[in-house]
Short mmCIF file of C-alpha atoms and ligand atoms in Angstrom, two decimals:
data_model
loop_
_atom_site.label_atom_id
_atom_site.label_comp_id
_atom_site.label_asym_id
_atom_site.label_seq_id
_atom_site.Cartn_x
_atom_site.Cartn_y
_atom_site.Cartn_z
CA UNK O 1 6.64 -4.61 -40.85
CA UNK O 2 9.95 -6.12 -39.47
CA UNK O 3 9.77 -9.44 -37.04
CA UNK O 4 10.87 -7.67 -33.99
CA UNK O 5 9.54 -10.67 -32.13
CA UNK O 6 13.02 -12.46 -33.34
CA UNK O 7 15.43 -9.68 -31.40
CA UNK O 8 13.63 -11.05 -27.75
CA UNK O 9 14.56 -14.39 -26.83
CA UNK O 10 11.93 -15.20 -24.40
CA UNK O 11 9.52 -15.36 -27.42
CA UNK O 12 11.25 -18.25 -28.88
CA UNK O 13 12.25 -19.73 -25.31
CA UNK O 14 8.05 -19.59 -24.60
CA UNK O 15 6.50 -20.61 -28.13
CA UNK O 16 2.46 -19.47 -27.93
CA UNK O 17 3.40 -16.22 -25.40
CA UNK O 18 1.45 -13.30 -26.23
CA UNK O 19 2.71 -11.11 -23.95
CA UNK O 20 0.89 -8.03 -23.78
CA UNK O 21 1.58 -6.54 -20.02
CA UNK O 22 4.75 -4.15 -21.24
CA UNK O 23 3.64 -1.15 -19.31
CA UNK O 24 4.81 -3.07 -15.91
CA UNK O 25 7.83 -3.97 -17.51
CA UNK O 26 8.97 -4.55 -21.15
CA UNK O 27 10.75 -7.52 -22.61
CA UNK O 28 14.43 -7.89 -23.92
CA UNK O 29 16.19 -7.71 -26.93
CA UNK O 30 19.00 -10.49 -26.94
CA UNK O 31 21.21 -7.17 -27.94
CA UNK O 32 20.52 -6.61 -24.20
CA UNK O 33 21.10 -9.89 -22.83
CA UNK O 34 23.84 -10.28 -24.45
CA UNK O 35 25.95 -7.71 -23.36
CA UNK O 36 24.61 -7.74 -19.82
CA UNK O 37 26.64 -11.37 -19.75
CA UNK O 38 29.66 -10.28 -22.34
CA UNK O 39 30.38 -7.06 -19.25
CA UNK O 40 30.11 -9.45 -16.10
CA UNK O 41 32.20 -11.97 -17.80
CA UNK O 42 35.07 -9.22 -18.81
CA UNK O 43 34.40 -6.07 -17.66
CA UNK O 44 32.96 -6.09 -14.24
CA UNK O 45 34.24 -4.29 -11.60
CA UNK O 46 33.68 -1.67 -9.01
CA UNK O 47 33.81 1.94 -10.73
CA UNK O 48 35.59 4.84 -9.10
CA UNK O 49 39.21 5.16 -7.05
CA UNK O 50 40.31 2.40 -9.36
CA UNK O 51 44.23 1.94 -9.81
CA UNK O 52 43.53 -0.88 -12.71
CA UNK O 53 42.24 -1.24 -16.39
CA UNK O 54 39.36 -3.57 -15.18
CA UNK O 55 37.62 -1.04 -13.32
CA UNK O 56 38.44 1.79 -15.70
CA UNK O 57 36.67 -0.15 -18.27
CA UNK O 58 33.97 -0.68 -15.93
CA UNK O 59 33.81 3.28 -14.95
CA UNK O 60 34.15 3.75 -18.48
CA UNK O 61 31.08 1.85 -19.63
CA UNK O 62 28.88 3.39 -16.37
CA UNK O 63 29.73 6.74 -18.19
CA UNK O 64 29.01 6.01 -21.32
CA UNK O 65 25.64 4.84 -20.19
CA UNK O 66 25.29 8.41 -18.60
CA UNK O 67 26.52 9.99 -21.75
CA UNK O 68 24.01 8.27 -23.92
CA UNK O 69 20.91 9.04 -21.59
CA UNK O 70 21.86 12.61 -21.82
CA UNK O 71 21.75 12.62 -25.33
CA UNK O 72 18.95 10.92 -25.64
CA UNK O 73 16.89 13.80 -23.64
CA UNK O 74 18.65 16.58 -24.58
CA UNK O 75 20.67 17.11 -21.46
CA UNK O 76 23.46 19.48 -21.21
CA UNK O 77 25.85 17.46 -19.08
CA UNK O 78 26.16 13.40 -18.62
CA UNK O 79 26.60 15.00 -15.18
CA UNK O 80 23.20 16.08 -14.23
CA UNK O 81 21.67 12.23 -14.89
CA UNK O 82 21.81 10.35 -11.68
CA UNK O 83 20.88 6.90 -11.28
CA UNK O 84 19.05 5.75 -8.31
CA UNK O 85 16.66 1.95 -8.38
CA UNK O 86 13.84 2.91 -10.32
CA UNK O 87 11.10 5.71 -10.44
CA UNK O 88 9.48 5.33 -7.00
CA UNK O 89 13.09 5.43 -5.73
CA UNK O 90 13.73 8.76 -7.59
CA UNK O 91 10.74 10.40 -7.01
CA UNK O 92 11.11 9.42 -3.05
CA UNK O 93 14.77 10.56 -3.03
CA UNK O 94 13.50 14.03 -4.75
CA UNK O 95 10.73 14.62 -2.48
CA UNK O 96 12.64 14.07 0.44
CA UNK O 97 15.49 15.98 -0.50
CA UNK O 98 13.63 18.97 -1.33
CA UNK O 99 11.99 19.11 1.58
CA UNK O 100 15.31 18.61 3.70
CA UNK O 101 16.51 21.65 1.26
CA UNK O 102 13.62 23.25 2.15
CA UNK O 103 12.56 23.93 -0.70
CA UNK O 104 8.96 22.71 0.39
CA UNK O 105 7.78 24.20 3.43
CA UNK O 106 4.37 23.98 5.50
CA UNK O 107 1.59 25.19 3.69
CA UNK O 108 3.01 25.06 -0.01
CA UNK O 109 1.24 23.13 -2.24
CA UNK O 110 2.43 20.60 -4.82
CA UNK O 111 0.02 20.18 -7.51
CA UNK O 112 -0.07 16.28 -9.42
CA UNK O 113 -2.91 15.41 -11.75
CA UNK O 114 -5.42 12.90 -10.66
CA UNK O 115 -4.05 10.01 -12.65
CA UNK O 116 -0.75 9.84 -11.53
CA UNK O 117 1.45 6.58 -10.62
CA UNK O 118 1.62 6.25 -6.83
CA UNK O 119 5.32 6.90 -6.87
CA UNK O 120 4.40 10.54 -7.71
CA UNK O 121 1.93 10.57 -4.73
CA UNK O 122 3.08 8.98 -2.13
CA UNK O 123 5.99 10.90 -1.30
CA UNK O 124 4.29 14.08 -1.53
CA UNK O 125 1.61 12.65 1.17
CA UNK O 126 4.37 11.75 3.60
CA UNK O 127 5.68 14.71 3.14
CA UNK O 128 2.00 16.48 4.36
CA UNK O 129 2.39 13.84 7.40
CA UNK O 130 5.51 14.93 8.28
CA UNK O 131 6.70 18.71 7.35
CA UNK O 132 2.70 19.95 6.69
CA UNK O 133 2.66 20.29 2.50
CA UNK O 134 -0.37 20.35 1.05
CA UNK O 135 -0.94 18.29 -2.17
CA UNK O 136 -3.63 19.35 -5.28
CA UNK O 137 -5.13 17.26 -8.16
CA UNK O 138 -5.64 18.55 -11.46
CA UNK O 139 -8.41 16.92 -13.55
CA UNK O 140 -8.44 15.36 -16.77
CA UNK O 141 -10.66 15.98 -19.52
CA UNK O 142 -13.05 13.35 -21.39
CA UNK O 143 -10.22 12.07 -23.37
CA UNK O 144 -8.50 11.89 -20.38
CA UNK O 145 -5.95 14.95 -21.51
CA UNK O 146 -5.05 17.25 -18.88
CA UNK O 147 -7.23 19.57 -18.01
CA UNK O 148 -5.19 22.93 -18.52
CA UNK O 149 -7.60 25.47 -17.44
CA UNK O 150 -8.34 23.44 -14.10
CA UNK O 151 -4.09 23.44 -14.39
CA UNK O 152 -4.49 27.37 -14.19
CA UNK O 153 -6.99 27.28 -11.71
CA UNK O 154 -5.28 25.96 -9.28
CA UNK O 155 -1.81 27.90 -9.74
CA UNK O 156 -1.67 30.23 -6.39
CA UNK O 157 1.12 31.82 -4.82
CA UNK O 158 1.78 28.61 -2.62
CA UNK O 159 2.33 26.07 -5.08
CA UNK O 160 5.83 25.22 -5.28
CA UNK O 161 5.86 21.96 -7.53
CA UNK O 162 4.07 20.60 -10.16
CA UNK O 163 4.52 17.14 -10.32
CA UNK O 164 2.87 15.28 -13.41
CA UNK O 165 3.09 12.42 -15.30
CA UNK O 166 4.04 11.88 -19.11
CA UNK O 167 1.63 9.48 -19.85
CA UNK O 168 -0.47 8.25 -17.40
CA UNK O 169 0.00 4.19 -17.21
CA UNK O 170 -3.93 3.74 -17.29
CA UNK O 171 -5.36 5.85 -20.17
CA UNK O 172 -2.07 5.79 -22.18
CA UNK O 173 -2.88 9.57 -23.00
CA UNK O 174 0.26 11.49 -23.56
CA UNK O 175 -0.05 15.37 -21.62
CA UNK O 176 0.73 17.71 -23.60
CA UNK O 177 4.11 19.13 -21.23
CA UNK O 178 5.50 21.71 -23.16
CA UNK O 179 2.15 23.52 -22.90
CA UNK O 180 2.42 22.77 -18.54
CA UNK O 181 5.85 23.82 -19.12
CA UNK O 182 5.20 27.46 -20.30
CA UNK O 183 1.65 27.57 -18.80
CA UNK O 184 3.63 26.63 -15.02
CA UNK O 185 6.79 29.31 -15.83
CA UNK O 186 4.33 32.06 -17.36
CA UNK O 187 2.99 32.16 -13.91
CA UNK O 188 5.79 31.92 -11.72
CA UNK O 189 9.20 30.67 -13.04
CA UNK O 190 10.49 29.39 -9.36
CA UNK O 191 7.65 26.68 -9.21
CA UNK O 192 9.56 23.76 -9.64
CA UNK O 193 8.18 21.54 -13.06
CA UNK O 194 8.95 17.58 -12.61
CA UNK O 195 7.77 15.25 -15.43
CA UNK O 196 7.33 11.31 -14.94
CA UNK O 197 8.50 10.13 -18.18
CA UNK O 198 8.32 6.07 -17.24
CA UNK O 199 5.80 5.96 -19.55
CA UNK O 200 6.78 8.11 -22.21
CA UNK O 201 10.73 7.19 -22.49
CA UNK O 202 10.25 3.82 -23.82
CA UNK O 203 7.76 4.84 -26.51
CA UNK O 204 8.65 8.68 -27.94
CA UNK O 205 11.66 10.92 -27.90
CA UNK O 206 11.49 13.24 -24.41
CA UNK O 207 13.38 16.07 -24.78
CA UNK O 208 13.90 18.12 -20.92
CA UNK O 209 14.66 21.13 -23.26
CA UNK O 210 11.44 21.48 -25.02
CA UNK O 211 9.18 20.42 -22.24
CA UNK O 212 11.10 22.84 -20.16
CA UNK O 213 11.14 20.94 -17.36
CA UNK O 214 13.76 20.84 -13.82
CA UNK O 215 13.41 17.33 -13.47
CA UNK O 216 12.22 14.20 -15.44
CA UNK O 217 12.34 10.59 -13.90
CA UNK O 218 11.75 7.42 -15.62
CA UNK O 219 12.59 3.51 -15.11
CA UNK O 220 14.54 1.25 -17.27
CA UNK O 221 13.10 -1.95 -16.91
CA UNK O 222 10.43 -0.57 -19.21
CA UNK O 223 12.49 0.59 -21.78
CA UNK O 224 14.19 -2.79 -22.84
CA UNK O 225 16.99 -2.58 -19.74
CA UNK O 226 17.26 -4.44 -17.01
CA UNK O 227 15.09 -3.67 -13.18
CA UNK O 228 16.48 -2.00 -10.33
CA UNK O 229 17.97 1.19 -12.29
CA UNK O 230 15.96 4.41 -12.28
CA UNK O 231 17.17 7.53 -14.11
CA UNK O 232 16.59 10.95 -12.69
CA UNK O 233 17.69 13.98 -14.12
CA UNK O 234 17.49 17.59 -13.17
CA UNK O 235 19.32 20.93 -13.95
CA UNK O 236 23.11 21.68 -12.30
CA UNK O 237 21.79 24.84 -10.77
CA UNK O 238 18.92 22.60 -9.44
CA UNK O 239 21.04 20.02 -8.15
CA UNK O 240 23.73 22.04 -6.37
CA UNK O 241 21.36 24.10 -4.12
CA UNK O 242 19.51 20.47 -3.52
CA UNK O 243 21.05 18.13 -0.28
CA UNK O 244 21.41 14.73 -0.19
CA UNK O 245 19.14 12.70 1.99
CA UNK O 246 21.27 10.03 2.03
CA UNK O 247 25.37 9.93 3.19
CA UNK O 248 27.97 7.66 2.91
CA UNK O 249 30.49 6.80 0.06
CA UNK O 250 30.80 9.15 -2.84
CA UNK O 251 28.70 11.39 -1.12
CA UNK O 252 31.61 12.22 1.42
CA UNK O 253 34.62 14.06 1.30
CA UNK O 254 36.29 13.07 4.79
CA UNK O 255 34.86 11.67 7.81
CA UNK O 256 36.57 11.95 11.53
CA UNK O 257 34.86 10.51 14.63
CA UNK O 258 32.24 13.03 15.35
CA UNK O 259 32.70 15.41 11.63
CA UNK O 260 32.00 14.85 8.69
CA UNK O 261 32.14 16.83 4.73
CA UNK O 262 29.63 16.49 2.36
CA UNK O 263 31.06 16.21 -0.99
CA UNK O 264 29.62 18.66 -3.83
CA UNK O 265 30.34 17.03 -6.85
CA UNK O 266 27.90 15.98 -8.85
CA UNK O 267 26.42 13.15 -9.85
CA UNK O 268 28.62 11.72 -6.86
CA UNK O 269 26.32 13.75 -4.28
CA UNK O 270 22.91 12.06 -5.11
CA UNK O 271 25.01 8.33 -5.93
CA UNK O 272 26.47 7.17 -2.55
CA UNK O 273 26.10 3.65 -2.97
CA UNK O 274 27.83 1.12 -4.86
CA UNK O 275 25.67 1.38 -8.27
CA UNK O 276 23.50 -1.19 -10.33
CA UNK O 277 26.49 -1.04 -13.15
CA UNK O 278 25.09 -4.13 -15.35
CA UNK O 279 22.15 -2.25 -14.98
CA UNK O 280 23.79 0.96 -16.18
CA UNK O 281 25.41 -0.89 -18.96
CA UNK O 282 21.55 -2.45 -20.02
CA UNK O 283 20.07 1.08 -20.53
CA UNK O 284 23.03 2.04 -22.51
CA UNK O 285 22.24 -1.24 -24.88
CA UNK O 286 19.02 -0.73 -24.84
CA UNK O 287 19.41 2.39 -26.02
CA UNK O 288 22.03 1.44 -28.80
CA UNK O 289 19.12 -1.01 -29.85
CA UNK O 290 16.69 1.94 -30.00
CA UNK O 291 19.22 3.49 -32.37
CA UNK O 292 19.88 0.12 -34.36
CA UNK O 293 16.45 -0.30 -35.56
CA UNK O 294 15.26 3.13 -36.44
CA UNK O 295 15.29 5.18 -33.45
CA UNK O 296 12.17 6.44 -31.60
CA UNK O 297 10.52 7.20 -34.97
CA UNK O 298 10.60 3.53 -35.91
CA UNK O 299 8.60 2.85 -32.44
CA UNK O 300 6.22 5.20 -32.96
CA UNK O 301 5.42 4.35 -36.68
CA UNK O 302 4.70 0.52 -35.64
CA UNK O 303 3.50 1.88 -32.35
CA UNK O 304 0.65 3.99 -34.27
CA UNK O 305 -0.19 1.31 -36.93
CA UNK O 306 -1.05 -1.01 -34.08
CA UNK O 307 -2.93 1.48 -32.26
CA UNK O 308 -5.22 2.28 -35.09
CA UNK O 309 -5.64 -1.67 -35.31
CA UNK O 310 -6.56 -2.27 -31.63
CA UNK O 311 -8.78 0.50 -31.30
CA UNK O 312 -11.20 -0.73 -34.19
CA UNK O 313 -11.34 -4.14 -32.77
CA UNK O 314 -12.09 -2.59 -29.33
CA UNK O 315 -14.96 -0.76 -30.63
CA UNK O 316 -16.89 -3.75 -31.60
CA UNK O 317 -16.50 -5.96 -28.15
CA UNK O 318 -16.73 -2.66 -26.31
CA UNK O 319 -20.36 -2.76 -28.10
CA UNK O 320 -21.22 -5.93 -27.69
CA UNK O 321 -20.70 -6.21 -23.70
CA UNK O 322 -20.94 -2.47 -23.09
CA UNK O 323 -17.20 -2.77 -21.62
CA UNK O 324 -15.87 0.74 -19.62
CA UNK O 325 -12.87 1.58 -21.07
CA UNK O 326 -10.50 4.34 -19.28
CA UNK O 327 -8.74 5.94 -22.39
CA UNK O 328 -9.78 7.86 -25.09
CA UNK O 329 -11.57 6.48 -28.95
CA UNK O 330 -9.32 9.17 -30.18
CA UNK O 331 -6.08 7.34 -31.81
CA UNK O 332 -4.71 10.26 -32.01
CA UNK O 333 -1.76 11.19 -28.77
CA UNK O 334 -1.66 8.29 -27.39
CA UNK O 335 0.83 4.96 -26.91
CA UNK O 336 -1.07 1.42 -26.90
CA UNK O 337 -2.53 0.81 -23.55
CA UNK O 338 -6.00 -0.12 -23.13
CA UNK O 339 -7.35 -0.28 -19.39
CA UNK O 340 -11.18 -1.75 -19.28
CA UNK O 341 -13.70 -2.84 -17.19
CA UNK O 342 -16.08 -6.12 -18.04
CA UNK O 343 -19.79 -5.52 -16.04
CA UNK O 344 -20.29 -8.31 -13.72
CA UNK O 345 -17.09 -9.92 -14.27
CA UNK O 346 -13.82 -9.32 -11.62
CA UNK O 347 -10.45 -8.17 -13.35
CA UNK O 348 -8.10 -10.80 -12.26
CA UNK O 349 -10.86 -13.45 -13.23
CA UNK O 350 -10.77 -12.15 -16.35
CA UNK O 351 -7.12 -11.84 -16.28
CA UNK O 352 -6.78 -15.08 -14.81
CA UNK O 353 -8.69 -16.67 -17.99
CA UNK O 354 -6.73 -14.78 -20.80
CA UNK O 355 -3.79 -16.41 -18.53
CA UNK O 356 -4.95 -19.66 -19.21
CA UNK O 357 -4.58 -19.13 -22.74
CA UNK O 358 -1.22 -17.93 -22.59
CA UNK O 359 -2.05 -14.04 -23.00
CA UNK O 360 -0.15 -11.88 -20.18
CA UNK O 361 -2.11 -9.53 -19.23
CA UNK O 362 -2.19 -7.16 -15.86
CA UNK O 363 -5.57 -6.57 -13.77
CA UNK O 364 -5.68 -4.94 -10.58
CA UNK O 365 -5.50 -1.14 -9.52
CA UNK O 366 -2.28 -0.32 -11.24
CA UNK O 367 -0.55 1.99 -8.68
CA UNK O 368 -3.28 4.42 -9.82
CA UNK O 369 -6.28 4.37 -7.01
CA UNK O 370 -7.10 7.94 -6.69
CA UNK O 371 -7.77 8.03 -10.33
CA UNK O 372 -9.54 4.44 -10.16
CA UNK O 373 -11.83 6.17 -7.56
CA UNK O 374 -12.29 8.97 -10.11
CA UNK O 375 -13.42 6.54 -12.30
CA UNK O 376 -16.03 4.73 -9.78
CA UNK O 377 -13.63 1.64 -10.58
CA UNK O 378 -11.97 -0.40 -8.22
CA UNK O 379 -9.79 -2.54 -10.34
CA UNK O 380 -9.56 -2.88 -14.01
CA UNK O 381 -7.62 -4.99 -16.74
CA UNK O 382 -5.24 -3.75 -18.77
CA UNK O 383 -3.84 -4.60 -21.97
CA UNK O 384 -0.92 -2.94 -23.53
CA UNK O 385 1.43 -3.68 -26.19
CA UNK O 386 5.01 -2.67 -27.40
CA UNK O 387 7.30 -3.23 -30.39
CA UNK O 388 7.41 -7.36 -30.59
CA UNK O 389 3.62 -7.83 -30.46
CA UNK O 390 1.62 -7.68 -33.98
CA UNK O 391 -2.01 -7.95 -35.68
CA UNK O 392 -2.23 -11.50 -35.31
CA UNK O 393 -1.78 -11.52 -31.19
CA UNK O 394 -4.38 -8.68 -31.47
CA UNK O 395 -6.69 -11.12 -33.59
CA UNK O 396 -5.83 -13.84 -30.74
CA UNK O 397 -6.38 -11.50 -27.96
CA UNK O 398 -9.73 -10.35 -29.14
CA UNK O 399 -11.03 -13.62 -29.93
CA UNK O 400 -10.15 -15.37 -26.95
CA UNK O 401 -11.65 -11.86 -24.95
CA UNK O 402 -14.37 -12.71 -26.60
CA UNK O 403 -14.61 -16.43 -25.32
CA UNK O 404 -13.62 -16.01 -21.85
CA UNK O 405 -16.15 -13.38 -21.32
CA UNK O 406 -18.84 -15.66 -22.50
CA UNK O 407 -17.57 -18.04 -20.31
CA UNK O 408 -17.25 -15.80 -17.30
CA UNK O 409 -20.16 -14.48 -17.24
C1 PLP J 501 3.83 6.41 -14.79
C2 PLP J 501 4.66 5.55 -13.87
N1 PLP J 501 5.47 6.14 -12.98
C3 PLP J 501 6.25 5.42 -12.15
C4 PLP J 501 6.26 4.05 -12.18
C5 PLP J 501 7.11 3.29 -11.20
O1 PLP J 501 8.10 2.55 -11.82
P1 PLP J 501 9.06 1.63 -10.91
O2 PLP J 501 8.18 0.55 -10.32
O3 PLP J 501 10.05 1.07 -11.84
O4 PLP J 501 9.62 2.49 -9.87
C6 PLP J 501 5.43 3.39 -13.09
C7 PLP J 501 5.38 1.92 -13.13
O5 PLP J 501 4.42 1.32 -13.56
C8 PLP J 501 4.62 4.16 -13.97
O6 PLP J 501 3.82 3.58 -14.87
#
């Protein structure tokens, strides 16, 4: 298996790191770095209006950025991708707007499935507060898949959006979508079908085509780019009946002193503010490094060797301390996060140990209470992994798990 460890600098600038916390945010590649400092140091400039080859460059490299996330999920149109901060940004700026489109009135119902990231709950609730929406959960099944039939249950003539994650951050199960997608349109084509793919993006190909989804949002900071860029995408049709909740800049056409013109264009409608544009050109070198060493099928393949691995060493600890774990034995249609609960023993104790040893790992509720409470869990740890961690940090990680929860307890 290639040394990916060697493309991520902060491995060799932190000798003993075993960092294995990616699903908050991923490490990376110099490839990255790199060309973050090579665009501020001779590209950088404010994009659009310009009059001089600095900016154009700039403009040019925001829109290549575009152009490359559009392939990358099958869109029709660089156009349609708009960049906002990150997920919960997106998903708040799509809630929002679609109520002020009124698209979601009082009484229609958005349905989310019970393990969802709070940024796909959250804005749903405040819109209940404030415009009277109500909001549904669909259940998950033992290996934590979602529960299609309850999915079908709960389809009625006032649900409006389904809202559901890709892979939920917790169990690392991946929904099946296309199957939402066609279960969602067989019953009423109009309900809107949004996907969360921040967990999905940086580990498997998404393509909005084939789930036959309106809208997917994901974050970049966890797929090798820098924080603070978001990438939400959603059909033209879609878009142009949607309004802005948000006005100023590109988002304007002319302003007097008490008038103003909304401009139509897209993606200029949703972007009104001065963009993240290092951050733009990060994803679209992160994404050229995705290409460079394989593609998505390279991630997956090392992806689903070190899944197999993990989950055999899991089973024996999970034995020996009866440990809860939230995701499924099944290898099988799922990326490599492991969420789990040690009897008698706090999460961030336990996190706070591994810490000690130099293994990053994340404890707490992980944006995910209602599915926590589910779970009769009020915290757990979780471990997960991604392209520059191997067998022997899985040895380490087990052994030393081992240790501190002799210790601990
Ligand atoms: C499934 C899911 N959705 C949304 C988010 C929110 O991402 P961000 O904090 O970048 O907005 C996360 C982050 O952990 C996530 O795992």
């Amino acid at each position: 298996m290639r040394d990916f460890k060697k493309d991520f600098p902060i491995f060799e600038n932190n000798p003993g790191l075993i960092f294995m916390d990616s699903t908050a945010s991923s490490q990376k590649p110099a490839f990255v770095i790199d060309w973050i400092k090579e665009y501020l140091e001779n590209d950088y400039s404010n994009i659009h209006r310009w009059a001089y080859s600095l900016a154009e460059r700039s403009e040019d490299l925001y829109e290549k950025s575009k152009k490359k996330v559009a392939d990358f999920i099958g869109a029709d149109s660089w156009r349609e991708v708009i960049y906002t901060y990150n997920a919960n940004y997106a998903l708040n700026f799509i809630a929002w707007s679609l109520g002020k489109s009124e698209f979601l009135k009082k009484w229609d119902k958005v349905l989310v499935s019970i393990v969802e990231h709070h940024s796909n709950i959250v804005p749903w609730l405040i819109l209940k507060d404030e415009i009277g929406i109500e909001i549904e959960y669909i259940n998950v099944d033992e290996d934590f898949n979602l529960d299609l039939d309850d999915l079908r249950s709960k389809l009625d003539e006032n649900v409006k959006i389904v809202s559901v994650t890709h892979v939920s951050n917790v169990t690392g199960q991946i929904f099946d979508l296309e199957k939402v997608g066609e279960i969602v349109k067989d019953y009423n084509k109009d309900i809107l079908f949004i996907a969360d793919a921040s967990q999905s993006f940086p580990h498997f190909k998404v393509d909005v085509k084939k789930i036959n989804c309106d809208m997917i949002f994901f974050t970049a900071h966890k797929v090798m780019a820098d924080s603070w860029l978001g990438v939400w995408w959603a059909k033209t049709e879609l878009l142009d009946k949607m309004k802005p909740i948000f006005s100023w800049g590109w988002a304007i056409s002319w302003v007097k002193k008490f008038e103003y013109k909304d401009n139509n264009s897209l993606p200029e409608k949703f972007e009104v503010w001065t963009p993240n544009m290092s951050g733009a050109v990060s994803l679209l070198k992160a994404l050229e490094y995705i290409d460079s060493i394989g593609w998505y099928e390279k991630i997956e393949e090392v992806e689903n060797e070190l899944i197999e691995y993990t989950v055999e060493k899991w089973k024996n600890i999970k034995e020996k301390y009866d440990i809860k774990i939230l995701w499924s034995l099944n290898p099988k249609n799922r990326v490599w996060v492991f969420s789990f609960l040690v009897p008698g023993i706090h999460s961030i104790d336990l996190a706070d140990a591994l810490a000690e040893e130099d293994i990053c790992i994340r404890a707490g509720q992980h944006c995910a209470e209602p599915f926590l409470q589910s779970e009769n869990c009020s915290h757990t740890c979780r471990m997960s992994l991604y392209i520059y961690n191997d067998k022997n940090e899985i040895d380490r990680f087990f052994e030393l798990l081992d240790k501190v929860i002799n210790k601990l307890k």
